[in-house]
Amino acid sequence: MKNDEQELARLLVQIFDNVLLTEEKALQKGYFSDLSLAEMHALEAIGPYEARTMTETASDLGITTGTLTVSIDRLVKKGYVLRNRDVNDRRIVRISLTHNGKLAYRIHSKFHAVLARRILEPYSDEEREKFIKMISEIDVFVKSQLSRYSDESMIRKTAKEVAKSDRQKE
Amino acid sequence: MKSTREEIIKVIASVANVETKDLDSGIVSIEELDLDSLQLYELIIDIEEKYSIRLSDEAIDAVVTVDDFIELVESFVNKK
């Protein structure tokens, strides 16, 4: 059992690292080599259609609006993002993708889709269904862990709980 | 006034660097246009911006001929 846990832990970290690395390499060799992976993810969070506010976008990326502002400044300069004041409320800044931004977004989305297609290819419909169900459960679990860490008192509580359950196992 | 079909053909011709008359007769399949992925998305985005519609990758993947593409766009434009 211990071996299963170790193998899963190793695989999770390895998959996470390699997906990021593959994305980065694909970006460097592709049409949009002037974009960093973080910048591409900012384009993804903005999306190709309606303009979004800085607050919404920063929240989706899990970063502060201050950090997003730095990234958006660069993306505006590179010609991937447009920044405009809301017509009804001048205090609100809305960001949207330029034609080039939309192109980068679509090509990067296609990269994700092809990666997923290739992963699923060897499996039957039934296996795919099971696989997606298990991955979704992992996603829900990891998200629940993330939300526990969003406030500091919970971090302490979580750490204590982990230590306690480890002691009980021993 | 140009029909939607004529307008779409004009956009395809401009992105693919071919004559509109070649699309009216000759060229039948999207593959024959020899578009790379950048040009294909250029075409999709040009059309999306022109008609304020959204063309998903799934819908685009099902397109084989130039006529399929025109019909797909027309179906979205007519729904508006």
Short mmCIF file of C-alpha atoms in Angstrom, two decimals:
data_model
loop_
_atom_site.label_atom_id
_atom_site.label_comp_id
_atom_site.label_asym_id
_atom_site.label_seq_id
_atom_site.Cartn_x
_atom_site.Cartn_y
_atom_site.Cartn_z
CA MET A 1 0.00 0.00 0.00
CA LYS A 2 2.84 2.30 0.96
CA ASN A 3 4.34 1.67 -2.50
CA ASP A 4 1.08 2.68 -4.22
CA GLU A 5 1.06 5.95 -2.28
CA GLN A 6 4.69 6.66 -3.13
CA GLU A 7 4.14 5.82 -6.80
CA LEU A 8 1.05 8.06 -7.02
CA ALA A 9 2.87 10.92 -5.29
CA ARG A 10 5.80 10.56 -7.69
CA LEU A 11 3.53 10.37 -10.75
CA LEU A 12 1.42 13.37 -9.74
CA VAL A 13 4.47 15.58 -9.33
CA GLN A 14 6.05 14.23 -12.51
CA ILE A 15 2.91 14.73 -14.63
CA PHE A 16 2.44 18.24 -13.27
CA ASP A 17 6.08 19.18 -13.99
CA ASN A 18 6.12 17.57 -17.44
CA VAL A 19 2.85 19.15 -18.59
CA LEU A 20 4.23 22.57 -17.69
CA LEU A 21 7.56 21.79 -19.34
CA THR A 22 5.86 20.51 -22.52
CA GLU A 23 3.69 23.64 -22.66
CA GLU A 24 6.74 25.84 -22.24
CA LYS A 25 8.74 24.01 -24.94
CA ALA A 26 5.77 24.07 -27.33
CA LEU A 27 5.45 27.81 -26.75
CA GLN A 28 9.16 28.45 -27.35
CA LYS A 29 9.13 26.51 -30.61
CA GLY A 30 5.77 27.80 -31.81
CA TYR A 31 4.48 31.02 -33.36
CA PHE A 32 4.25 32.81 -30.03
CA SER A 33 7.73 32.38 -28.62
CA ASP A 34 7.65 35.91 -27.18
CA LEU A 35 5.07 34.74 -24.63
CA SER A 36 5.98 33.16 -21.30
CA LEU A 37 3.79 30.34 -20.00
CA ALA A 38 2.48 32.62 -17.24
CA GLU A 39 1.53 35.20 -19.87
CA MET A 40 -0.21 32.52 -21.95
CA HIS A 41 -2.17 31.49 -18.88
CA ALA A 42 -3.17 35.11 -18.38
CA LEU A 43 -4.49 35.15 -21.98
CA GLU A 44 -6.40 31.94 -21.19
CA ALA A 45 -7.95 33.52 -18.11
CA ILE A 46 -9.06 36.57 -20.11
CA GLY A 47 -10.59 34.36 -22.83
CA PRO A 48 -11.25 35.18 -26.49
CA TYR A 49 -14.68 36.77 -26.20
CA GLU A 50 -16.14 39.26 -23.68
CA ALA A 51 -13.86 41.79 -22.00
CA ARG A 52 -13.18 40.94 -18.34
CA THR A 53 -12.30 42.96 -15.29
CA MET A 54 -8.84 42.79 -13.74
CA THR A 55 -10.35 41.51 -10.46
CA GLU A 56 -12.20 38.60 -12.12
CA THR A 57 -9.13 37.60 -14.12
CA ALA A 58 -6.74 37.82 -11.15
CA SER A 59 -9.11 35.73 -9.04
CA ASP A 60 -9.28 33.02 -11.75
CA LEU A 61 -5.49 32.93 -11.88
CA GLY A 62 -5.18 32.89 -8.09
CA ILE A 63 -2.94 35.98 -8.11
CA THR A 64 -3.33 39.55 -6.84
CA THR A 65 -4.51 42.34 -9.17
CA GLY A 66 -1.12 43.97 -8.59
CA THR A 67 0.72 40.95 -10.00
CA LEU A 68 -1.75 40.73 -12.89
CA THR A 69 -1.23 44.43 -13.69
CA VAL A 70 2.49 43.82 -14.27
CA SER A 71 1.72 40.91 -16.59
CA ILE A 72 -1.02 42.84 -18.45
CA ASP A 73 1.31 45.83 -18.95
CA ARG A 74 3.71 43.52 -20.77
CA LEU A 75 0.94 41.84 -22.79
CA VAL A 76 -0.43 45.24 -23.88
CA LYS A 77 3.08 46.27 -25.03
CA LYS A 78 3.50 42.99 -26.93
CA GLY A 79 0.17 43.53 -28.67
CA TYR A 80 -1.80 40.63 -27.18
CA VAL A 81 -4.14 42.49 -24.82
CA LEU A 82 -6.32 45.61 -24.99
CA ARG A 83 -7.03 47.59 -21.84
CA ASN A 84 -10.02 49.91 -21.72
CA ARG A 85 -12.02 51.81 -19.12
CA ASP A 86 -15.62 50.62 -18.70
CA VAL A 87 -17.95 52.98 -20.59
CA ASN A 88 -20.47 53.08 -17.74
CA ASP A 89 -18.07 53.07 -14.79
CA ARG A 90 -14.70 54.68 -15.48
CA ARG A 91 -13.23 53.16 -12.29
CA ILE A 92 -13.44 49.68 -13.82
CA VAL A 93 -10.67 48.54 -16.18
CA ARG A 94 -11.68 45.93 -18.73
CA ILE A 95 -9.20 43.75 -20.55
CA SER A 96 -9.73 41.77 -23.74
CA LEU A 97 -7.62 39.96 -26.31
CA THR A 98 -6.41 41.56 -29.53
CA HIS A 99 -6.59 39.61 -32.81
CA ASN A 100 -3.10 38.24 -32.06
CA GLY A 101 -4.07 37.46 -28.48
CA LYS A 102 -7.05 35.46 -29.74
CA LEU A 103 -4.77 33.59 -32.17
CA ALA A 104 -2.34 32.67 -29.38
CA TYR A 105 -5.27 31.61 -27.17
CA ARG A 106 -6.83 29.37 -29.85
CA ILE A 107 -3.55 27.71 -30.79
CA HIS A 108 -2.69 27.07 -27.15
CA SER A 109 -6.18 25.63 -26.50
CA LYS A 110 -5.69 23.35 -29.47
CA PHE A 111 -2.42 22.17 -27.91
CA HIS A 112 -4.33 21.20 -24.74
CA ALA A 113 -7.05 19.47 -26.78
CA VAL A 114 -4.52 17.45 -28.79
CA LEU A 115 -2.69 16.44 -25.59
CA ALA A 116 -5.98 15.23 -24.08
CA ARG A 117 -6.95 13.44 -27.30
CA ARG A 118 -3.64 11.57 -27.42
CA ILE A 119 -3.92 10.56 -23.75
CA LEU A 120 -7.43 9.16 -24.30
CA GLU A 121 -6.72 7.53 -27.69
CA PRO A 122 -5.62 4.06 -26.45
CA TYR A 123 -8.71 3.57 -24.27
CA SER A 124 -12.22 2.25 -24.91
CA ASP A 125 -15.28 4.46 -24.27
CA GLU A 126 -15.90 2.67 -20.99
CA GLU A 127 -12.29 3.08 -19.85
CA ARG A 128 -12.35 6.76 -20.82
CA GLU A 129 -15.48 7.32 -18.76
CA LYS A 130 -13.89 5.68 -15.71
CA PHE A 131 -10.62 7.54 -16.25
CA ILE A 132 -12.34 10.94 -16.47
CA LYS A 133 -14.44 10.13 -13.39
CA MET A 134 -11.30 9.30 -11.38
CA ILE A 135 -9.43 12.37 -12.60
CA SER A 136 -12.46 14.54 -11.72
CA GLU A 137 -12.47 13.09 -8.21
CA ILE A 138 -8.76 13.91 -7.86
CA ASP A 139 -9.53 17.44 -9.08
CA VAL A 140 -12.32 17.89 -6.50
CA PHE A 141 -10.07 16.57 -3.73
CA VAL A 142 -7.09 18.79 -4.66
CA LYS A 143 -9.42 21.83 -4.90
CA SER A 144 -10.82 21.07 -1.45
CA GLN A 145 -7.27 20.94 -0.09
CA LEU A 146 -6.47 24.24 -1.78
CA SER A 147 -9.49 25.94 -0.25
CA ARG A 148 -8.41 24.75 3.21
CA TYR A 149 -5.11 26.55 2.72
CA SER A 150 -6.76 29.81 1.73
CA ASP A 151 -6.95 30.99 5.32
CA GLU A 152 -4.07 30.81 7.75
CA SER A 153 -5.94 29.32 10.71
CA MET A 154 -6.98 26.44 8.46
CA ILE A 155 -3.37 25.82 7.43
CA ARG A 156 -2.47 25.24 11.07
CA LYS A 157 -5.53 23.05 11.56
CA THR A 158 -4.73 21.01 8.43
CA ALA A 159 -1.10 20.54 9.47
CA LYS A 160 -2.22 19.39 12.93
CA GLU A 161 -4.73 16.96 11.41
CA VAL A 162 -2.09 15.48 9.10
CA ALA A 163 0.35 15.08 12.00
CA LYS A 164 -2.38 13.49 14.15
CA SER A 165 -3.45 11.01 11.45
CA ASP A 166 0.21 10.10 10.82
CA ARG A 167 0.69 9.44 14.56
CA GLN A 168 -2.42 7.27 14.64
CA LYS A 169 -1.13 5.21 11.72
CA GLU A 170 2.15 4.65 13.49
CA MET B 1 -25.18 43.84 -51.59
CA LYS B 2 -23.02 40.77 -51.15
CA SER B 3 -24.58 37.57 -49.80
CA THR B 4 -23.15 35.98 -46.63
CA ARG B 5 -21.74 33.19 -48.79
CA GLU B 6 -19.87 35.71 -50.98
CA GLU B 7 -18.54 37.52 -47.92
CA ILE B 8 -17.29 34.27 -46.34
CA ILE B 9 -15.62 33.23 -49.60
CA LYS B 10 -13.88 36.60 -49.71
CA VAL B 11 -12.48 36.10 -46.18
CA ILE B 12 -11.34 32.53 -46.97
CA ALA B 13 -9.67 33.70 -50.20
CA SER B 14 -7.86 36.50 -48.40
CA VAL B 15 -6.52 34.25 -45.60
CA ALA B 16 -5.62 31.36 -47.94
CA ASN B 17 -4.14 33.63 -50.62
CA VAL B 18 -6.33 32.26 -53.41
CA GLU B 19 -8.75 33.85 -55.90
CA THR B 20 -12.44 33.91 -54.95
CA LYS B 21 -13.25 32.33 -58.31
CA ASP B 22 -11.09 29.33 -57.35
CA LEU B 23 -13.31 28.82 -54.32
CA ASP B 24 -16.52 29.17 -56.31
CA SER B 25 -15.51 26.34 -58.61
CA GLY B 26 -12.18 24.39 -58.31
CA ILE B 27 -11.25 24.13 -54.60
CA VAL B 28 -13.62 21.87 -52.71
CA SER B 29 -11.94 20.66 -49.55
CA ILE B 30 -10.42 22.74 -46.74
CA GLU B 31 -7.31 20.54 -46.99
CA GLU B 32 -6.72 21.76 -50.56
CA LEU B 33 -6.38 25.30 -49.21
CA ASP B 34 -3.19 24.10 -47.54
CA LEU B 35 -3.70 26.30 -44.47
CA ASP B 36 -1.30 25.92 -41.56
CA SER B 37 -2.77 26.02 -38.04
CA LEU B 38 -2.06 29.75 -37.73
CA GLN B 39 -3.91 30.55 -40.98
CA LEU B 40 -6.81 28.28 -40.02
CA TYR B 41 -7.30 30.13 -36.73
CA GLU B 42 -6.77 33.45 -38.51
CA LEU B 43 -9.72 32.49 -40.71
CA ILE B 44 -11.86 31.40 -37.75
CA ILE B 45 -11.13 34.58 -35.78
CA ASP B 46 -11.74 36.83 -38.81
CA ILE B 47 -15.13 35.18 -39.30
CA GLU B 48 -15.97 35.28 -35.57
CA GLU B 49 -15.17 39.00 -35.42
CA LYS B 50 -17.00 39.80 -38.66
CA TYR B 51 -20.27 38.14 -37.58
CA SER B 52 -19.88 38.26 -33.77
CA ILE B 53 -20.27 34.51 -33.53
CA ARG B 54 -18.34 31.73 -31.75
CA LEU B 55 -16.95 28.78 -33.66
CA SER B 56 -15.83 25.96 -31.39
CA ASP B 57 -12.93 23.65 -32.20
CA GLU B 58 -15.36 20.70 -32.18
CA ALA B 59 -17.50 22.36 -34.87
CA ILE B 60 -14.41 23.23 -36.92
CA ASP B 61 -13.01 19.69 -36.61
CA ALA B 62 -16.15 18.37 -38.33
CA VAL B 63 -15.65 20.66 -41.35
CA VAL B 64 -14.28 18.90 -44.43
CA THR B 65 -15.24 21.03 -47.43
CA VAL B 66 -15.33 24.76 -48.06
CA ASP B 67 -19.11 24.38 -48.39
CA ASP B 68 -19.29 22.73 -44.93
CA PHE B 69 -17.48 25.76 -43.51
CA ILE B 70 -19.77 28.23 -45.26
CA GLU B 71 -22.86 26.32 -44.09
CA LEU B 72 -21.54 26.21 -40.52
CA VAL B 73 -20.98 29.99 -40.48
CA GLU B 74 -24.35 30.66 -42.17
CA SER B 75 -26.12 28.51 -39.58
CA PHE B 76 -24.69 30.68 -36.77
CA VAL B 77 -25.35 33.94 -38.63
CA ASN B 78 -28.97 32.95 -39.35
CA LYS B 79 -29.55 32.06 -35.69
CA LYS B 80 -28.74 35.61 -34.61
#
